[in-house]
mmCIF file of C-alpha atoms in Angstrom:
data_model
loop_
_atom_site.group_PDB
_atom_site.id
_atom_site.type_symbol
_atom_site.label_atom_id
_atom_site.label_comp_id
_atom_site.label_asym_id
_atom_site.label_seq_id
_atom_site.Cartn_x
_atom_site.Cartn_y
_atom_site.Cartn_z
ATOM 1 C CA GLN A 259 -5.840 -13.266 16.333
ATOM 2 C CA ALA A 260 -3.081 -13.877 14.060
ATOM 3 C CA ARG A 261 -0.522 -16.608 13.761
ATOM 4 C CA PHE A 262 2.289 -17.056 11.642
ATOM 5 C CA ILE A 263 4.362 -20.158 11.531
ATOM 6 C CA SER A 264 7.476 -20.792 9.307
ATOM 7 C CA GLY A 265 7.867 -23.525 6.855
ATOM 8 C CA SER A 266 10.468 -25.954 7.140
ATOM 9 C CA SER A 267 13.516 -23.461 7.231
ATOM 10 C CA GLY A 268 13.107 -22.718 10.789
ATOM 11 C CA GLY A 269 13.131 -19.058 10.349
ATOM 12 C CA GLY A 270 10.640 -18.760 13.778
ATOM 13 C CA GLY A 271 7.060 -17.765 13.317
ATOM 14 C CA PHE A 272 4.593 -15.450 15.840
ATOM 15 C CA ASN A 273 1.460 -14.334 16.942
ATOM 16 C CA SER A 274 -0.595 -11.224 17.571
ATOM 17 C CA GLN A 275 -3.679 -10.302 19.202
ATOM 18 C CA GLY A 276 -5.383 -7.486 19.518
ATOM 19 C CA GLY A 277 -8.135 -5.173 18.445
ATOM 20 C CA VAL A 278 -8.741 -1.940 15.994
ATOM 21 C CA LEU A 279 -11.929 0.383 15.966
ATOM 22 C CA GLY A 280 -12.762 2.334 13.028
ATOM 23 C CA TRP A 281 -14.658 5.607 12.206
ATOM 24 C CA THR A 282 -15.386 6.848 9.081
ATOM 25 C CA ARG A 283 -16.668 11.124 8.848
ATOM 26 C CA GLN A 284 -18.444 12.607 5.568
ATOM 27 C CA PHE A 285 -17.404 16.261 6.301
ATOM 28 C CA THR A 286 -18.644 17.956 3.051
ATOM 29 C CA PRO A 287 -20.319 16.012 0.022
ATOM 30 C CA THR A 288 -16.804 15.900 -1.460
ATOM 31 C CA LEU A 289 -14.386 15.683 1.724
ATOM 32 C CA THR A 290 -14.388 11.937 3.565
ATOM 33 C CA VAL A 291 -11.949 11.067 6.478
ATOM 34 C CA SER A 292 -11.603 7.406 7.353
ATOM 35 C CA ALA A 293 -9.366 6.166 10.551
ATOM 36 C CA SER A 294 -8.660 3.255 12.290
ATOM 37 C CA GLY A 295 -6.657 2.006 15.296
ATOM 38 C CA GLY A 296 -6.048 -0.147 18.072
ATOM 39 C CA LEU A 297 -3.136 -2.269 19.667
ATOM 40 C CA THR A 298 -1.768 -5.665 18.823
ATOM 41 C CA PHE A 299 0.072 -8.005 21.565
ATOM 42 C CA VAL A 300 2.992 -9.646 19.698
ATOM 43 C CA GLU A 301 4.567 -12.948 20.642
ATOM 44 C CA PRO A 302 7.663 -14.296 21.208
ATOM 45 C CA ALA A 303 8.240 -10.787 21.102
ATOM 46 C CA LYS A 304 6.179 -9.466 23.726
ATOM 47 C CA LYS A 305 5.274 -6.113 23.213
ATOM 48 C CA VAL A 306 2.237 -4.035 22.687
ATOM 49 C CA GLN A 307 2.197 -2.213 19.397
ATOM 50 C CA THR A 308 -0.207 0.138 18.021
ATOM 51 C CA LEU A 309 -2.169 -0.245 14.705
ATOM 52 C CA ALA A 310 -3.512 2.944 12.889
ATOM 53 C CA ASN A 311 -4.810 3.943 9.237
ATOM 54 C CA LEU A 312 -6.027 7.059 8.064
ATOM 55 C CA SER A 313 -7.102 7.790 4.908
ATOM 56 C CA LEU A 314 -8.650 11.228 3.345
ATOM 57 C CA ASP A 315 -10.518 11.406 0.029
ATOM 58 C CA TRP A 316 -11.026 14.182 -1.640
ATOM 59 C CA ASN A 317 -13.547 15.108 -4.807
ATOM 60 C CA TYR A 318 -12.148 18.384 -5.921
ATOM 61 C CA SER A 319 -14.248 18.265 -8.585
ATOM 62 C CA THR A 320 -16.284 16.381 -10.628
ATOM 63 C CA ALA A 321 -13.078 15.022 -12.783
ATOM 64 C CA THR A 322 -10.555 14.972 -10.230
ATOM 65 C CA LYS A 323 -10.389 12.696 -7.394
ATOM 66 C CA VAL A 324 -7.548 13.103 -4.301
ATOM 67 C CA ASN A 325 -6.821 10.329 -2.089
ATOM 68 C CA LEU A 326 -4.244 10.516 0.751
ATOM 69 C CA GLN A 327 -3.152 7.246 3.149
ATOM 70 C CA TYR A 328 -1.291 6.043 6.088
ATOM 71 C CA SER A 329 -1.080 2.671 7.555
ATOM 72 C CA ARG A 330 0.419 1.336 10.191
ATOM 73 C CA ALA A 331 0.547 -2.697 10.923
ATOM 74 C CA ILE A 332 2.035 -5.657 11.888
ATOM 75 C CA LEU A 333 2.516 -7.966 9.213
ATOM 76 C CA PRO A 334 4.740 -11.024 8.714
ATOM 77 C CA SER A 335 8.043 -11.289 6.730
ATOM 78 C CA PHE A 336 8.381 -13.705 4.179
ATOM 79 C CA PHE A 337 11.966 -13.366 3.327
ATOM 80 C CA LEU A 338 14.641 -15.120 4.951
ATOM 81 C CA ALA A 339 12.542 -15.228 8.187
ATOM 82 C CA GLY A 340 9.815 -16.040 9.698
ATOM 83 C CA LEU A 341 10.013 -12.496 11.388
ATOM 84 C CA PRO A 342 6.989 -9.964 12.370
ATOM 85 C CA LEU A 343 7.384 -6.446 10.580
ATOM 86 C CA LEU A 344 6.050 -3.097 12.391
ATOM 87 C CA SER A 345 5.204 -1.747 8.440
ATOM 88 C CA GLN A 346 4.254 2.195 7.839
ATOM 89 C CA THR A 347 3.149 2.761 4.556
ATOM 90 C CA ILE A 348 1.971 6.478 2.928
ATOM 91 C CA SER A 349 0.617 6.977 -0.163
ATOM 92 C CA ALA A 350 -0.904 9.950 -2.121
ATOM 93 C CA GLY A 351 -2.985 9.657 -5.004
ATOM 94 C CA VAL A 352 -4.477 11.295 -8.108
ATOM 95 C CA THR A 353 -7.267 10.750 -10.547
ATOM 96 C CA HIS A 354 -8.621 12.994 -13.423
ATOM 97 C CA SER A 355 -10.929 12.410 -16.088
ATOM 98 C CA PHE A 356 -10.229 14.465 -19.037
ATOM 99 C CA SER A 357 -13.437 13.227 -21.181
ATOM 100 C CA ASN A 358 -15.616 10.411 -20.698
ATOM 101 C CA ASN A 359 -13.637 8.260 -22.781
ATOM 102 C CA LEU A 360 -10.014 9.364 -21.066
ATOM 103 C CA ARG A 361 -8.791 9.050 -17.347
ATOM 104 C CA LEU A 362 -5.162 9.816 -15.675
ATOM 105 C CA SER A 363 -4.109 8.385 -12.617
ATOM 106 C CA ALA A 364 -1.087 9.042 -10.604
ATOM 107 C CA ARG A 365 0.060 7.727 -7.535
ATOM 108 C CA ALA A 366 3.110 8.134 -5.413
ATOM 109 C CA ASN A 367 4.427 5.718 -2.024
ATOM 110 C CA TYR A 368 6.788 5.330 0.437
ATOM 111 C CA ALA A 369 6.603 2.219 3.109
ATOM 112 C CA LYS A 370 9.229 1.359 5.820
ATOM 113 C CA SER A 371 9.236 -2.174 7.534
ATOM 114 C CA GLU A 372 11.277 -3.233 10.093
ATOM 115 C CA SER A 373 11.447 -6.480 12.611
ATOM 116 C CA ILE A 374 10.078 -6.019 16.040
ATOM 117 C CA PRO A 375 11.209 -6.615 18.320
ATOM 118 C CA THR A 376 14.907 -6.488 16.974
ATOM 119 C CA PRO A 377 16.025 -4.712 13.818
ATOM 120 C CA LEU A 378 17.364 -7.435 12.131
ATOM 121 C CA MET A 379 15.867 -6.760 8.764
ATOM 122 C CA ALA A 380 14.426 -3.653 7.704
ATOM 123 C CA PHE A 381 12.627 -3.349 4.054
ATOM 124 C CA THR A 382 12.155 0.648 2.142
ATOM 125 C CA SER A 383 10.525 1.074 -0.783
ATOM 126 C CA TYR A 384 9.359 4.383 -2.310
ATOM 127 C CA GLY A 385 8.074 5.142 -5.827
ATOM 128 C CA GLY A 386 5.316 6.110 -8.046
ATOM 129 C CA ALA A 387 3.225 5.281 -10.687
ATOM 130 C CA LEU A 388 1.091 6.865 -13.942
ATOM 131 C CA LEU A 389 -2.323 4.915 -15.698
ATOM 132 C CA ALA A 390 -4.267 6.271 -18.936
ATOM 133 C CA THR A 391 -7.457 4.398 -19.239
ATOM 134 C CA TYR A 392 -8.904 5.398 -22.866
ATOM 135 C CA THR A 393 -12.694 3.485 -22.977
ATOM 136 C CA LEU A 394 -12.771 2.109 -26.230
ATOM 137 C CA SER A 395 -16.413 1.238 -25.833
ATOM 138 C CA ARG A 396 -18.925 -0.345 -23.126
ATOM 139 C CA THR A 397 -17.183 -3.644 -23.131
ATOM 140 C CA TYR A 398 -13.515 -3.008 -24.212
ATOM 141 C CA SER A 399 -10.871 -0.339 -22.515
ATOM 142 C CA LEU A 400 -7.078 0.363 -22.796
ATOM 143 C CA ASN A 401 -4.666 0.694 -20.350
ATOM 144 C CA ALA A 402 -1.106 2.087 -20.709
ATOM 145 C CA SER A 403 1.078 2.222 -17.509
ATOM 146 C CA TYR A 404 4.795 3.083 -15.989
ATOM 147 C CA SER A 405 5.896 2.428 -12.481
ATOM 148 C CA TYR A 406 9.328 3.139 -10.778
ATOM 149 C CA TYR A 407 10.333 1.885 -7.442
ATOM 150 C CA THR A 408 13.405 1.457 -5.700
ATOM 151 C CA TYR A 409 13.877 -0.935 -3.135
ATOM 152 C CA ASP A 410 16.652 -0.566 -0.339
ATOM 153 C CA ASN A 411 16.673 -3.878 1.524
ATOM 154 C CA LYS A 412 19.093 -4.920 4.825
ATOM 155 C CA PHE A 413 19.498 -8.203 6.566
ATOM 156 C CA LEU A 414 21.767 -8.303 9.621
ATOM 157 C CA ALA A 415 24.906 -6.716 8.312
ATOM 158 C CA THR A 416 23.925 -7.211 4.319
ATOM 159 C CA GLU A 417 22.469 -4.353 2.401
ATOM 160 C CA TYR A 418 21.296 -4.535 -1.104
ATOM 161 C CA GLY A 419 18.586 -2.407 -3.213
ATOM 162 C CA PHE A 420 17.420 -2.821 -6.681
ATOM 163 C CA ASP A 421 15.601 -0.312 -8.579
ATOM 164 C CA ARG A 422 11.951 -1.365 -10.750
ATOM 165 C CA HIS A 423 10.758 0.078 -14.021
ATOM 166 C CA GLN A 424 7.295 -1.630 -15.670
ATOM 167 C CA VAL A 425 5.843 -0.446 -18.205
ATOM 168 C CA SER A 426 2.259 -2.058 -19.657
ATOM 169 C CA LEU A 427 -0.119 -1.762 -22.030
ATOM 170 C CA THR A 428 -3.230 -4.006 -21.879
ATOM 171 C CA LEU A 429 -6.656 -4.399 -23.610
ATOM 172 C CA ARG A 430 -9.710 -5.111 -20.831
ATOM 173 C CA ALA A 431 -12.847 -6.437 -22.130
ATOM 174 C CA GLU A 432 -15.556 -6.876 -19.684
ATOM 175 C CA TRP A 433 -19.429 -7.775 -20.287
ATOM 176 C CA ASN A 434 -21.779 -6.954 -17.993
#
């Protein structure tokens, strides 16, 4: 059960009640699939919605790992009005270790969310990210990343969007 109550802006709120069952299976030493699904009843929409998660993890080699994911969920909107959003997300990622010290990861995402029961607001985003990690010692590592995402939003008759480029360089210290 989840309950979302909007703040002083008075944009509504909603309740949801439901359940999810999950399953994980390792088909081979290199391939694992996880899935879950269920139903939730959303008020005040008074509709039953399906929930789902699917994940495939493939260890292509000792150096390369691939991950594919799909998710369908009911989430609260924190933008303008407290409405329930039907959110669907697809993502894919790959990580390759070139050596014990150097690892490169890439990830791509697509997400679409729409308010229910009526499509008053909708959000779409897509893009990807690259991350390089270089281990300097047992304690220190250096991360360099770049990401690009496009966001398209719609609220009633108003539509707007923007692109986001982000670059970061991080020195990380971890004591074990």
